[in-house]
Every structure is written in structure tokens, then in C-alpha cells.
PDB file of N, CA, C and O in Angstrom:
ATOM      1  N   UNK A   1      -0.205  60.876  37.212  1.00 94.00           N
ATOM      2  CA  UNK A   1       0.182  59.531  36.819  1.00 94.00           C
ATOM      3  C   UNK A   1      -0.471  58.558  37.792  1.00 94.00           C
ATOM      4  O   UNK A   1      -0.334  58.698  38.996  1.00 94.00           O
ATOM      5  N   UNK A   2      -1.188  57.588  37.238  1.00 95.00           N
ATOM      6  CA  UNK A   2      -1.947  56.656  38.070  1.00 95.00           C
ATOM      7  C   UNK A   2      -1.433  55.234  37.842  1.00 95.00           C
ATOM      8  O   UNK A   2      -1.436  54.753  36.709  1.00 95.00           O
ATOM      9  N   UNK A   3      -0.999  54.550  38.899  1.00 95.00           N
ATOM     10  CA  UNK A   3      -0.526  53.177  38.739  1.00 95.00           C
ATOM     11  C   UNK A   3      -1.679  52.183  38.647  1.00 95.00           C
ATOM     12  O   UNK A   3      -2.816  52.483  39.013  1.00 95.00           O
ATOM     13  N   UNK A   4      -1.374  50.999  38.160  1.00 96.00           N
ATOM     14  CA  UNK A   4      -2.375  49.944  38.087  1.00 96.00           C
ATOM     15  C   UNK A   4      -1.775  48.674  37.521  1.00 96.00           C
ATOM     16  O   UNK A   4      -0.617  48.643  37.109  1.00 96.00           O
ATOM     17  N   UNK A   5      -2.591  47.639  37.479  1.00 97.00           N
ATOM     18  CA  UNK A   5      -2.153  46.347  36.951  1.00 97.00           C
ATOM     19  C   UNK A   5      -2.572  46.134  35.508  1.00 97.00           C
ATOM     20  O   UNK A   5      -1.842  45.538  34.727  1.00 97.00           O
ATOM     21  N   UNK A   6      -3.776  46.630  35.153  1.00 98.00           N
ATOM     22  CA  UNK A   6      -4.298  46.447  33.800  1.00 98.00           C
ATOM     23  C   UNK A   6      -5.219  47.621  33.463  1.00 98.00           C
ATOM     24  O   UNK A   6      -5.785  48.258  34.353  1.00 98.00           O
ATOM     25  N   UNK A   7      -5.355  47.879  32.160  1.00 98.00           N
ATOM     26  CA  UNK A   7      -6.147  49.015  31.679  1.00 98.00           C
ATOM     27  C   UNK A   7      -6.972  48.565  30.488  1.00 98.00           C
ATOM     28  O   UNK A   7      -6.606  47.649  29.781  1.00 98.00           O
ATOM     29  N   UNK A   8      -8.075  49.270  30.267  1.00 97.00           N
ATOM     30  CA  UNK A   8      -9.014  48.894  29.228  1.00 97.00           C
ATOM     31  C   UNK A   8      -9.140  50.016  28.211  1.00 97.00           C
ATOM     32  O   UNK A   8      -9.316  51.173  28.576  1.00 97.00           O
ATOM     33  N   UNK A   9      -9.017  49.675  26.924  1.00 96.00           N
ATOM     34  CA  UNK A   9      -8.994  50.663  25.840  1.00 96.00           C
ATOM     35  C   UNK A   9     -10.330  51.311  25.537  1.00 96.00           C
ATOM     36  O   UNK A   9     -10.371  52.428  25.067  1.00 96.00           O
ATOM     37  N   UNK A  10     -11.419  50.629  25.767  1.00 94.00           N
ATOM     38  CA  UNK A  10     -12.717  51.136  25.348  1.00 94.00           C
ATOM     39  C   UNK A  10     -13.209  52.300  26.188  1.00 94.00           C
ATOM     40  O   UNK A  10     -13.699  53.289  25.654  1.00 94.00           O
ATOM     41  N   UNK A  11     -13.062  52.200  27.519  1.00 94.00           N
ATOM     42  CA  UNK A  11     -13.585  53.249  28.386  1.00 94.00           C
ATOM     43  C   UNK A  11     -12.591  53.817  29.363  1.00 94.00           C
ATOM     44  O   UNK A  11     -12.932  54.654  30.184  1.00 94.00           O
ATOM     45  N   UNK A  12     -11.340  53.356  29.321  1.00 96.00           N
ATOM     46  CA  UNK A  12     -10.330  53.877  30.223  1.00 96.00           C
ATOM     47  C   UNK A  12     -10.399  53.317  31.630  1.00 96.00           C
ATOM     48  O   UNK A  12      -9.868  53.914  32.569  1.00 96.00           O
ATOM     49  N   UNK A  13     -11.019  52.154  31.799  1.00 97.00           N
ATOM     50  CA  UNK A  13     -11.090  51.541  33.127  1.00 97.00           C
ATOM     51  C   UNK A  13      -9.735  51.004  33.537  1.00 97.00           C
ATOM     52  O   UNK A  13      -8.911  50.631  32.702  1.00 97.00           O
ATOM     53  N   UNK A  14      -9.526  50.941  34.855  1.00 97.00           N
ATOM     54  CA  UNK A  14      -8.248  50.535  35.423  1.00 97.00           C
ATOM     55  C   UNK A  14      -8.465  49.450  36.458  1.00 97.00           C
ATOM     56  O   UNK A  14      -9.410  49.508  37.247  1.00 97.00           O
ATOM     57  N   UNK A  15      -7.605  48.455  36.456  1.00 97.00           N
ATOM     58  CA  UNK A  15      -7.560  47.472  37.524  1.00 97.00           C
ATOM     59  C   UNK A  15      -6.445  47.900  38.457  1.00 97.00           C
ATOM     60  O   UNK A  15      -5.272  47.912  38.068  1.00 97.00           O
ATOM     61  N   UNK A  16      -6.805  48.281  39.663  1.00 94.00           N
ATOM     62  CA  UNK A  16      -5.816  48.746  40.629  1.00 94.00           C
ATOM     63  C   UNK A  16      -5.281  47.610  41.472  1.00 94.00           C
ATOM     64  O   UNK A  16      -5.247  46.454  41.046  1.00 94.00           O
ATOM     65  N   UNK A  17      -4.912  47.952  42.690  1.00 92.00           N
ATOM     66  CA  UNK A  17      -4.312  46.972  43.584  1.00 92.00           C
ATOM     67  C   UNK A  17      -5.288  46.491  44.651  1.00 92.00           C
ATOM     68  O   UNK A  17      -4.904  45.806  45.582  1.00 92.00           O
ATOM     69  N   UNK A  18      -6.574  46.886  44.556  1.00 88.00           N
ATOM     70  CA  UNK A  18      -7.598  46.336  45.420  1.00 88.00           C
ATOM     71  C   UNK A  18      -7.969  47.149  46.650  1.00 88.00           C
ATOM     72  O   UNK A  18      -8.894  46.797  47.351  1.00 88.00           O
ATOM     73  N   UNK A  19      -7.278  48.235  46.915  1.00 90.00           N
ATOM     74  CA  UNK A  19      -7.588  49.001  48.121  1.00 90.00           C
ATOM     75  C   UNK A  19      -8.489  50.202  47.893  1.00 90.00           C
ATOM     76  O   UNK A  19      -9.046  50.753  48.834  1.00 90.00           O
ATOM     77  N   UNK A  20      -8.640  50.632  46.650  1.00 90.00           N
ATOM     78  CA  UNK A  20      -9.474  51.787  46.347  1.00 90.00           C
ATOM     79  C   UNK A  20      -8.844  53.125  46.683  1.00 90.00           C
ATOM     80  O   UNK A  20      -9.497  54.166  46.593  1.00 90.00           O
ATOM     81  N   UNK A  21      -7.573  53.131  47.084  1.00 92.00           N
ATOM     82  CA  UNK A  21      -6.900  54.373  47.487  1.00 92.00           C
ATOM     83  C   UNK A  21      -6.928  55.418  46.379  1.00 92.00           C
ATOM     84  O   UNK A  21      -7.319  56.560  46.598  1.00 92.00           O
ATOM     85  N   UNK A  22      -6.501  55.051  45.182  1.00 93.00           N
ATOM     86  CA  UNK A  22      -6.423  56.019  44.087  1.00 93.00           C
ATOM     87  C   UNK A  22      -7.808  56.478  43.647  1.00 93.00           C
ATOM     88  O   UNK A  22      -8.001  57.638  43.319  1.00 93.00           O
ATOM     89  N   UNK A  23      -8.783  55.585  43.634  1.00 93.00           N
ATOM     90  CA  UNK A  23     -10.143  55.991  43.271  1.00 93.00           C
ATOM     91  C   UNK A  23     -10.677  57.031  44.244  1.00 93.00           C
ATOM     92  O   UNK A  23     -11.273  58.026  43.837  1.00 93.00           O
ATOM     93  N   UNK A  24     -10.462  56.835  45.540  1.00 93.00           N
ATOM     94  CA  UNK A  24     -10.924  57.813  46.534  1.00 93.00           C
ATOM     95  C   UNK A  24     -10.197  59.139  46.373  1.00 93.00           C
ATOM     96  O   UNK A  24     -10.802  60.204  46.439  1.00 93.00           O
ATOM     97  N   UNK A  25      -8.901  59.071  46.154  1.00 93.00           N
ATOM     98  CA  UNK A  25      -8.121  60.300  45.984  1.00 93.00           C
ATOM     99  C   UNK A  25      -8.553  61.056  44.721  1.00 93.00           C
ATOM    100  O   UNK A  25      -8.759  62.272  44.753  1.00 93.00           O
ATOM    101  N   UNK A  26      -8.696  60.358  43.608  1.00 93.00           N
ATOM    102  CA  UNK A  26      -9.032  61.004  42.340  1.00 93.00           C
ATOM    103  C   UNK A  26     -10.441  61.588  42.332  1.00 93.00           C
ATOM    104  O   UNK A  26     -10.691  62.561  41.627  1.00 93.00           O
ATOM    105  N   UNK A  27     -11.335  61.051  43.119  1.00 93.00           N
ATOM    106  CA  UNK A  27     -12.684  61.640  43.239  1.00 93.00           C
ATOM    107  C   UNK A  27     -12.603  63.031  43.859  1.00 93.00           C
ATOM    108  O   UNK A  27     -13.430  63.885  43.591  1.00 93.00           O
ATOM    109  N   UNK A  28     -11.581  63.273  44.697  1.00 94.00           N
ATOM    110  CA  UNK A  28     -11.416  64.577  45.341  1.00 94.00           C
ATOM    111  C   UNK A  28     -10.666  65.564  44.445  1.00 94.00           C
ATOM    112  O   UNK A  28     -10.535  66.728  44.791  1.00 94.00           O
ATOM    113  N   UNK A  29     -10.161  65.102  43.304  1.00 91.00           N
ATOM    114  CA  UNK A  29      -9.417  65.959  42.379  1.00 91.00           C
ATOM    115  C   UNK A  29      -9.982  65.804  40.969  1.00 91.00           C
ATOM    116  O   UNK A  29      -9.298  65.350  40.053  1.00 91.00           O
ATOM    117  N   UNK A  30     -11.249  66.200  40.755  1.00 85.00           N
ATOM    118  CA  UNK A  30     -11.895  65.944  39.461  1.00 85.00           C
ATOM    119  C   UNK A  30     -11.263  66.695  38.288  1.00 85.00           C
ATOM    120  O   UNK A  30     -11.399  66.271  37.147  1.00 85.00           O
ATOM    121  N   UNK A  31     -10.569  67.795  38.542  1.00 89.00           N
ATOM    122  CA  UNK A  31      -9.961  68.568  37.463  1.00 89.00           C
ATOM    123  C   UNK A  31      -8.633  67.963  36.996  1.00 89.00           C
ATOM    124  O   UNK A  31      -8.147  68.305  35.926  1.00 89.00           O
ATOM    125  N   UNK A  32      -8.043  67.116  37.810  1.00 91.00           N
ATOM    126  CA  UNK A  32      -6.744  66.531  37.474  1.00 91.00           C
ATOM    127  C   UNK A  32      -6.888  65.547  36.311  1.00 91.00           C
ATOM    128  O   UNK A  32      -7.838  64.775  36.257  1.00 91.00           O
ATOM    129  N   UNK A  33      -5.944  65.591  35.394  1.00 94.00           N
ATOM    130  CA  UNK A  33      -5.917  64.612  34.308  1.00 94.00           C
ATOM    131  C   UNK A  33      -5.338  63.308  34.849  1.00 94.00           C
ATOM    132  O   UNK A  33      -4.326  63.311  35.545  1.00 94.00           O
ATOM    133  N   UNK A  34      -5.984  62.223  34.538  1.00 96.00           N
ATOM    134  CA  UNK A  34      -5.559  60.909  35.009  1.00 96.00           C
ATOM    135  C   UNK A  34      -4.847  60.199  33.863  1.00 96.00           C
ATOM    136  O   UNK A  34      -5.477  59.734  32.923  1.00 96.00           O
ATOM    137  N   UNK A  35      -3.519  60.152  33.955  1.00 96.00           N
ATOM    138  CA  UNK A  35      -2.674  59.651  32.869  1.00 96.00           C
ATOM    139  C   UNK A  35      -1.964  58.380  33.306  1.00 96.00           C
ATOM    140  O   UNK A  35      -1.487  58.278  34.432  1.00 96.00           O
ATOM    141  N   UNK A  36      -1.890  57.426  32.387  1.00 97.00           N
ATOM    142  CA  UNK A  36      -1.250  56.139  32.652  1.00 97.00           C
ATOM    143  C   UNK A  36      -0.125  55.926  31.650  1.00 97.00           C
ATOM    144  O   UNK A  36      -0.306  56.140  30.455  1.00 97.00           O
ATOM    145  N   UNK A  37       1.023  55.506  32.149  1.00 97.00           N
ATOM    146  CA  UNK A  37       2.101  54.984  31.310  1.00 97.00           C
ATOM    147  C   UNK A  37       2.168  53.498  31.610  1.00 97.00           C
ATOM    148  O   UNK A  37       2.376  53.100  32.748  1.00 97.00           O
ATOM    149  N   UNK A  38       1.935  52.678  30.601  1.00 98.00           N
ATOM    150  CA  UNK A  38       1.850  51.232  30.815  1.00 98.00           C
ATOM    151  C   UNK A  38       2.570  50.495  29.701  1.00 98.00           C
ATOM    152  O   UNK A  38       2.857  51.064  28.651  1.00 98.00           O
ATOM    153  N   UNK A  39       2.834  49.238  29.951  1.00 98.00           N
ATOM    154  CA  UNK A  39       3.328  48.364  28.896  1.00 98.00           C
ATOM    155  C   UNK A  39       2.130  47.909  28.067  1.00 98.00           C
ATOM    156  O   UNK A  39       1.022  47.754  28.587  1.00 98.00           O
ATOM    157  N   UNK A  40       2.347  47.680  26.797  1.00 97.00           N
ATOM    158  CA  UNK A  40       1.266  47.268  25.906  1.00 97.00           C
ATOM    159  C   UNK A  40       0.564  46.002  26.412  1.00 97.00           C
ATOM    160  O   UNK A  40      -0.636  45.843  26.241  1.00 97.00           O
ATOM    161  N   UNK A  41       1.305  45.109  27.072  1.00 97.00           N
ATOM    162  CA  UNK A  41       0.731  43.866  27.584  1.00 97.00           C
ATOM    163  C   UNK A  41      -0.278  44.108  28.704  1.00 97.00           C
ATOM    164  O   UNK A  41      -1.041  43.218  29.060  1.00 97.00           O
ATOM    165  N   UNK A  42      -0.295  45.295  29.289  1.00 98.00           N
ATOM    166  CA  UNK A  42      -1.227  45.622  30.367  1.00 98.00           C
ATOM    167  C   UNK A  42      -2.552  46.186  29.851  1.00 98.00           C
ATOM    168  O   UNK A  42      -3.462  46.410  30.641  1.00 98.00           O
ATOM    169  N   UNK A  43      -2.666  46.423  28.559  1.00 98.00           N
ATOM    170  CA  UNK A  43      -3.847  47.074  27.987  1.00 98.00           C
ATOM    171  C   UNK A  43      -4.695  46.045  27.251  1.00 98.00           C
ATOM    172  O   UNK A  43      -4.196  45.291  26.417  1.00 98.00           O
ATOM    173  N   UNK A  44      -5.994  46.038  27.569  1.00 98.00           N
ATOM    174  CA  UNK A  44      -6.940  45.084  27.002  1.00 98.00           C
ATOM    175  C   UNK A  44      -8.049  45.818  26.247  1.00 98.00           C
ATOM    176  O   UNK A  44      -8.417  46.929  26.622  1.00 98.00           O
ATOM    177  N   UNK A  45      -8.604  45.201  25.195  1.00 97.00           N
ATOM    178  CA  UNK A  45      -9.700  45.835  24.457  1.00 97.00           C
ATOM    179  C   UNK A  45     -10.948  46.017  25.321  1.00 97.00           C
ATOM    180  O   UNK A  45     -11.703  46.958  25.138  1.00 97.00           O
ATOM    181  N   UNK A  46     -11.192  45.108  26.256  1.00 96.00           N
ATOM    182  CA  UNK A  46     -12.336  45.190  27.174  1.00 96.00           C
ATOM    183  C   UNK A  46     -11.857  44.765  28.560  1.00 96.00           C
ATOM    184  O   UNK A  46     -10.878  44.034  28.689  1.00 96.00           O
ATOM    185  N   UNK A  47     -12.557  45.217  29.584  1.00 96.00           N
ATOM    186  CA  UNK A  47     -12.183  44.880  30.956  1.00 96.00           C
ATOM    187  C   UNK A  47     -12.453  43.400  31.228  1.00 96.00           C
ATOM    188  O   UNK A  47     -13.554  42.915  31.002  1.00 96.00           O
ATOM    189  N   UNK A  48     -11.449  42.694  31.707  1.00 94.00           N
ATOM    190  CA  UNK A  48     -11.577  41.286  32.084  1.00 94.00           C
ATOM    191  C   UNK A  48     -11.655  41.167  33.601  1.00 94.00           C
ATOM    192  O   UNK A  48     -11.273  40.140  34.163  1.00 94.00           O
ATOM    193  N   UNK A  49     -12.117  42.219  34.255  1.00 95.00           N
ATOM    194  CA  UNK A  49     -12.230  42.294  35.697  1.00 95.00           C
ATOM    195  C   UNK A  49     -13.510  43.068  36.019  1.00 95.00           C
ATOM    196  O   UNK A  49     -14.045  43.770  35.185  1.00 95.00           O
ATOM    197  N   UNK A  50     -14.033  42.932  37.224  1.00 94.00           N
ATOM    198  CA  UNK A  50     -15.249  43.668  37.571  1.00 94.00           C
ATOM    199  C   UNK A  50     -14.969  45.172  37.651  1.00 94.00           C
ATOM    200  O   UNK A  50     -13.979  45.597  38.240  1.00 94.00           O
ATOM    201  N   UNK A  51     -15.834  45.951  37.039  1.00 94.00           N
ATOM    202  CA  UNK A  51     -15.740  47.409  37.103  1.00 94.00           C
ATOM    203  C   UNK A  51     -16.878  47.888  37.988  1.00 94.00           C
ATOM    204  O   UNK A  51     -18.042  47.628  37.704  1.00 94.00           O
ATOM    205  N   UNK A  52     -16.525  48.577  39.074  1.00 91.00           N
ATOM    206  CA  UNK A  52     -17.522  49.058  40.027  1.00 91.00           C
ATOM    207  C   UNK A  52     -17.927  50.485  39.719  1.00 91.00           C
ATOM    208  O   UNK A  52     -17.200  51.224  39.038  1.00 91.00           O
ATOM    209  N   UNK A  53     -19.061  50.906  40.240  1.00 89.00           N
ATOM    210  CA  UNK A  53     -19.582  52.244  39.984  1.00 89.00           C
ATOM    211  C   UNK A  53     -18.677  53.339  40.540  1.00 89.00           C
ATOM    212  O   UNK A  53     -18.675  54.449  40.045  1.00 89.00           O
ATOM    213  N   UNK A  54     -17.897  53.043  41.572  1.00 89.00           N
ATOM    214  CA  UNK A  54     -17.020  54.052  42.178  1.00 89.00           C
ATOM    215  C   UNK A  54     -15.639  54.106  41.532  1.00 89.00           C
ATOM    216  O   UNK A  54     -14.819  54.943  41.885  1.00 89.00           O
ATOM    217  N   UNK A  55     -15.356  53.223  40.570  1.00 93.00           N
ATOM    218  CA  UNK A  55     -14.064  53.249  39.881  1.00 93.00           C
ATOM    219  C   UNK A  55     -13.946  54.505  39.023  1.00 93.00           C
ATOM    220  O   UNK A  55     -14.876  54.866  38.297  1.00 93.00           O
ATOM    221  N   UNK A  56     -12.811  55.162  39.098  1.00 94.00           N
ATOM    222  CA  UNK A  56     -12.551  56.365  38.309  1.00 94.00           C
ATOM    223  C   UNK A  56     -11.866  55.947  37.011  1.00 94.00           C
ATOM    224  O   UNK A  56     -10.889  55.205  37.026  1.00 94.00           O
ATOM    225  N   UNK A  57     -12.381  56.431  35.883  1.00 95.00           N
ATOM    226  CA  UNK A  57     -11.775  56.095  34.591  1.00 95.00           C
ATOM    227  C   UNK A  57     -10.585  57.006  34.303  1.00 95.00           C
ATOM    228  O   UNK A  57     -10.515  58.136  34.784  1.00 95.00           O
ATOM    229  N   UNK A  58      -9.675  56.500  33.506  1.00 96.00           N
ATOM    230  CA  UNK A  58      -8.487  57.250  33.135  1.00 96.00           C
ATOM    231  C   UNK A  58      -8.795  58.174  31.958  1.00 96.00           C
ATOM    232  O   UNK A  58      -9.747  57.965  31.223  1.00 96.00           O
ATOM    233  N   UNK A  59      -7.967  59.200  31.794  1.00 96.00           N
ATOM    234  CA  UNK A  59      -8.133  60.134  30.687  1.00 96.00           C
ATOM    235  C   UNK A  59      -7.221  59.804  29.509  1.00 96.00           C
ATOM    236  O   UNK A  59      -7.558  60.069  28.364  1.00 96.00           O
ATOM    237  N   UNK A  60      -6.062  59.226  29.802  1.00 97.00           N
ATOM    238  CA  UNK A  60      -5.083  58.966  28.751  1.00 97.00           C
ATOM    239  C   UNK A  60      -4.268  57.733  29.135  1.00 97.00           C
ATOM    240  O   UNK A  60      -3.746  57.657  30.251  1.00 97.00           O
ATOM    241  N   UNK A  61      -4.197  56.761  28.216  1.00 98.00           N
ATOM    242  CA  UNK A  61      -3.378  55.568  28.420  1.00 98.00           C
ATOM    243  C   UNK A  61      -2.350  55.529  27.305  1.00 98.00           C
ATOM    244  O   UNK A  61      -2.701  55.481  26.125  1.00 98.00           O
ATOM    245  N   UNK A  62      -1.079  55.541  27.692  1.00 97.00           N
ATOM    246  CA  UNK A  62       0.015  55.571  26.729  1.00 97.00           C
ATOM    247  C   UNK A  62       0.914  54.359  26.963  1.00 97.00           C
ATOM    248  O   UNK A  62       1.277  54.058  28.099  1.00 97.00           O
ATOM    249  N   UNK A  63       1.244  53.657  25.884  1.00 98.00           N
ATOM    250  CA  UNK A  63       2.183  52.535  25.954  1.00 98.00           C
ATOM    251  C   UNK A  63       3.343  52.804  25.007  1.00 98.00           C
ATOM    252  O   UNK A  63       3.383  53.831  24.333  1.00 98.00           O
ATOM    253  N   UNK A  64       4.247  51.838  24.916  1.00 98.00           N
ATOM    254  CA  UNK A  64       5.380  51.970  24.003  1.00 98.00           C
ATOM    255  C   UNK A  64       4.916  52.009  22.551  1.00 98.00           C
ATOM    256  O   UNK A  64       5.669  52.412  21.664  1.00 98.00           O
ATOM    257  N   UNK A  65       3.675  51.613  22.298  1.00 97.00           N
ATOM    258  CA  UNK A  65       3.129  51.650  20.937  1.00 97.00           C
ATOM    259  C   UNK A  65       2.262  52.885  20.686  1.00 97.00           C
ATOM    260  O   UNK A  65       1.597  52.971  19.664  1.00 97.00           O
ATOM    261  N   UNK A  66       2.252  53.816  21.620  1.00 97.00           N
ATOM    262  CA  UNK A  66       1.505  55.060  21.431  1.00 97.00           C
ATOM    263  C   UNK A  66       0.288  55.169  22.330  1.00 97.00           C
ATOM    264  O   UNK A  66       0.133  54.414  23.287  1.00 97.00           O
ATOM    265  N   UNK A  67      -0.588  56.095  21.991  1.00 96.00           N
ATOM    266  CA  UNK A  67      -1.796  56.341  22.782  1.00 96.00           C
ATOM    267  C   UNK A  67      -2.786  55.206  22.540  1.00 96.00           C
ATOM    268  O   UNK A  67      -3.151  54.921  21.406  1.00 96.00           O
ATOM    269  N   UNK A  68      -3.217  54.566  23.619  1.00 96.00           N
ATOM    270  CA  UNK A  68      -4.155  53.441  23.536  1.00 96.00           C
ATOM    271  C   UNK A  68      -5.579  53.865  23.871  1.00 96.00           C
ATOM    272  O   UNK A  68      -6.532  53.213  23.479  1.00 96.00           O
ATOM    273  N   UNK A  69      -5.724  54.937  24.642  1.00 95.00           N
ATOM    274  CA  UNK A  69      -7.039  55.467  24.998  1.00 95.00           C
ATOM    275  C   UNK A  69      -6.893  56.957  25.255  1.00 95.00           C
ATOM    276  O   UNK A  69      -5.925  57.392  25.868  1.00 95.00           O
ATOM    277  N   UNK A  70      -7.854  57.718  24.770  1.00 96.00           N
ATOM    278  CA  UNK A  70      -7.853  59.158  25.019  1.00 96.00           C
ATOM    279  C   UNK A  70      -9.293  59.580  25.290  1.00 96.00           C
ATOM    280  O   UNK A  70     -10.168  59.436  24.445  1.00 96.00           O
ATOM    281  N   UNK A  71      -9.522  60.111  26.486  1.00 92.00           N
ATOM    282  CA  UNK A  71     -10.831  60.605  26.882  1.00 92.00           C
ATOM    283  C   UNK A  71     -11.107  61.889  26.106  1.00 92.00           C
ATOM    284  O   UNK A  71     -10.208  62.675  25.832  1.00 92.00           O
ATOM    285  N   UNK A  72     -12.350  62.131  25.783  1.00 86.00           N
ATOM    286  CA  UNK A  72     -12.738  63.321  24.999  1.00 86.00           C
ATOM    287  C   UNK A  72     -12.428  64.620  25.720  1.00 86.00           C
ATOM    288  O   UNK A  72     -12.318  65.650  25.088  1.00 86.00           O
ATOM    289  N   UNK A  73     -12.253  64.609  27.038  1.00 80.00           N
ATOM    290  CA  UNK A  73     -11.954  65.860  27.757  1.00 80.00           C
ATOM    291  C   UNK A  73     -10.495  66.289  27.593  1.00 80.00           C
ATOM    292  O   UNK A  73     -10.155  67.411  27.912  1.00 80.00           O
ATOM    293  N   UNK A  74      -9.643  65.409  27.087  1.00 82.00           N
ATOM    294  CA  UNK A  74      -8.239  65.738  26.814  1.00 82.00           C
ATOM    295  C   UNK A  74      -8.155  66.352  25.428  1.00 82.00           C
ATOM    296  O   UNK A  74      -8.605  65.769  24.463  1.00 82.00           O
ATOM    297  N   UNK A  75      -7.573  67.495  25.330  1.00 75.00           N
ATOM    298  CA  UNK A  75      -7.444  68.164  24.019  1.00 75.00           C
ATOM    299  C   UNK A  75      -6.019  68.158  23.555  1.00 75.00           C
ATOM    300  O   UNK A  75      -5.096  68.101  24.186  1.00 75.00           O
TER     301      UNK A  75
END
């Protein structure tokens, strides 16, 4: 489970809290599924924030309205 402020439906990008802690940690655990439980208001069709090359994308974004993003590696 990965926390954040906002999420993007197209590619699973996440707006974190600005420290890069989770991105650094998740790079060391590539096999782990990165799952988000968020409110629908936190999910955007496209990222309205800068996405950096070191940002780790999420595998699954779920809101009260269902699955908003699902990476192809999730079966």
C-alpha cells in the first residue's frame, strides 16, 4: 500500500509528499505490487504535476468507484 496526494489514471503516476522516500524504497523492491487505496477526488485522467524519471508508477489504483488503473503486470 503506497500513500500519496494524487494519482493518475493513464500511467499510474503518483504525487507523493516531496521527499522521494517511497520511490527509493520501491526501487529496492521491484517484485512488490504497488497498490493504492484512494478517494475518487484524488485520481486524475492525466498528471497535473511534474513526473520525474525516478518516480515509480503504481500497479493498481482503487477508489470507492472501483479500479481506476491496473498495470498489465497485475493478473
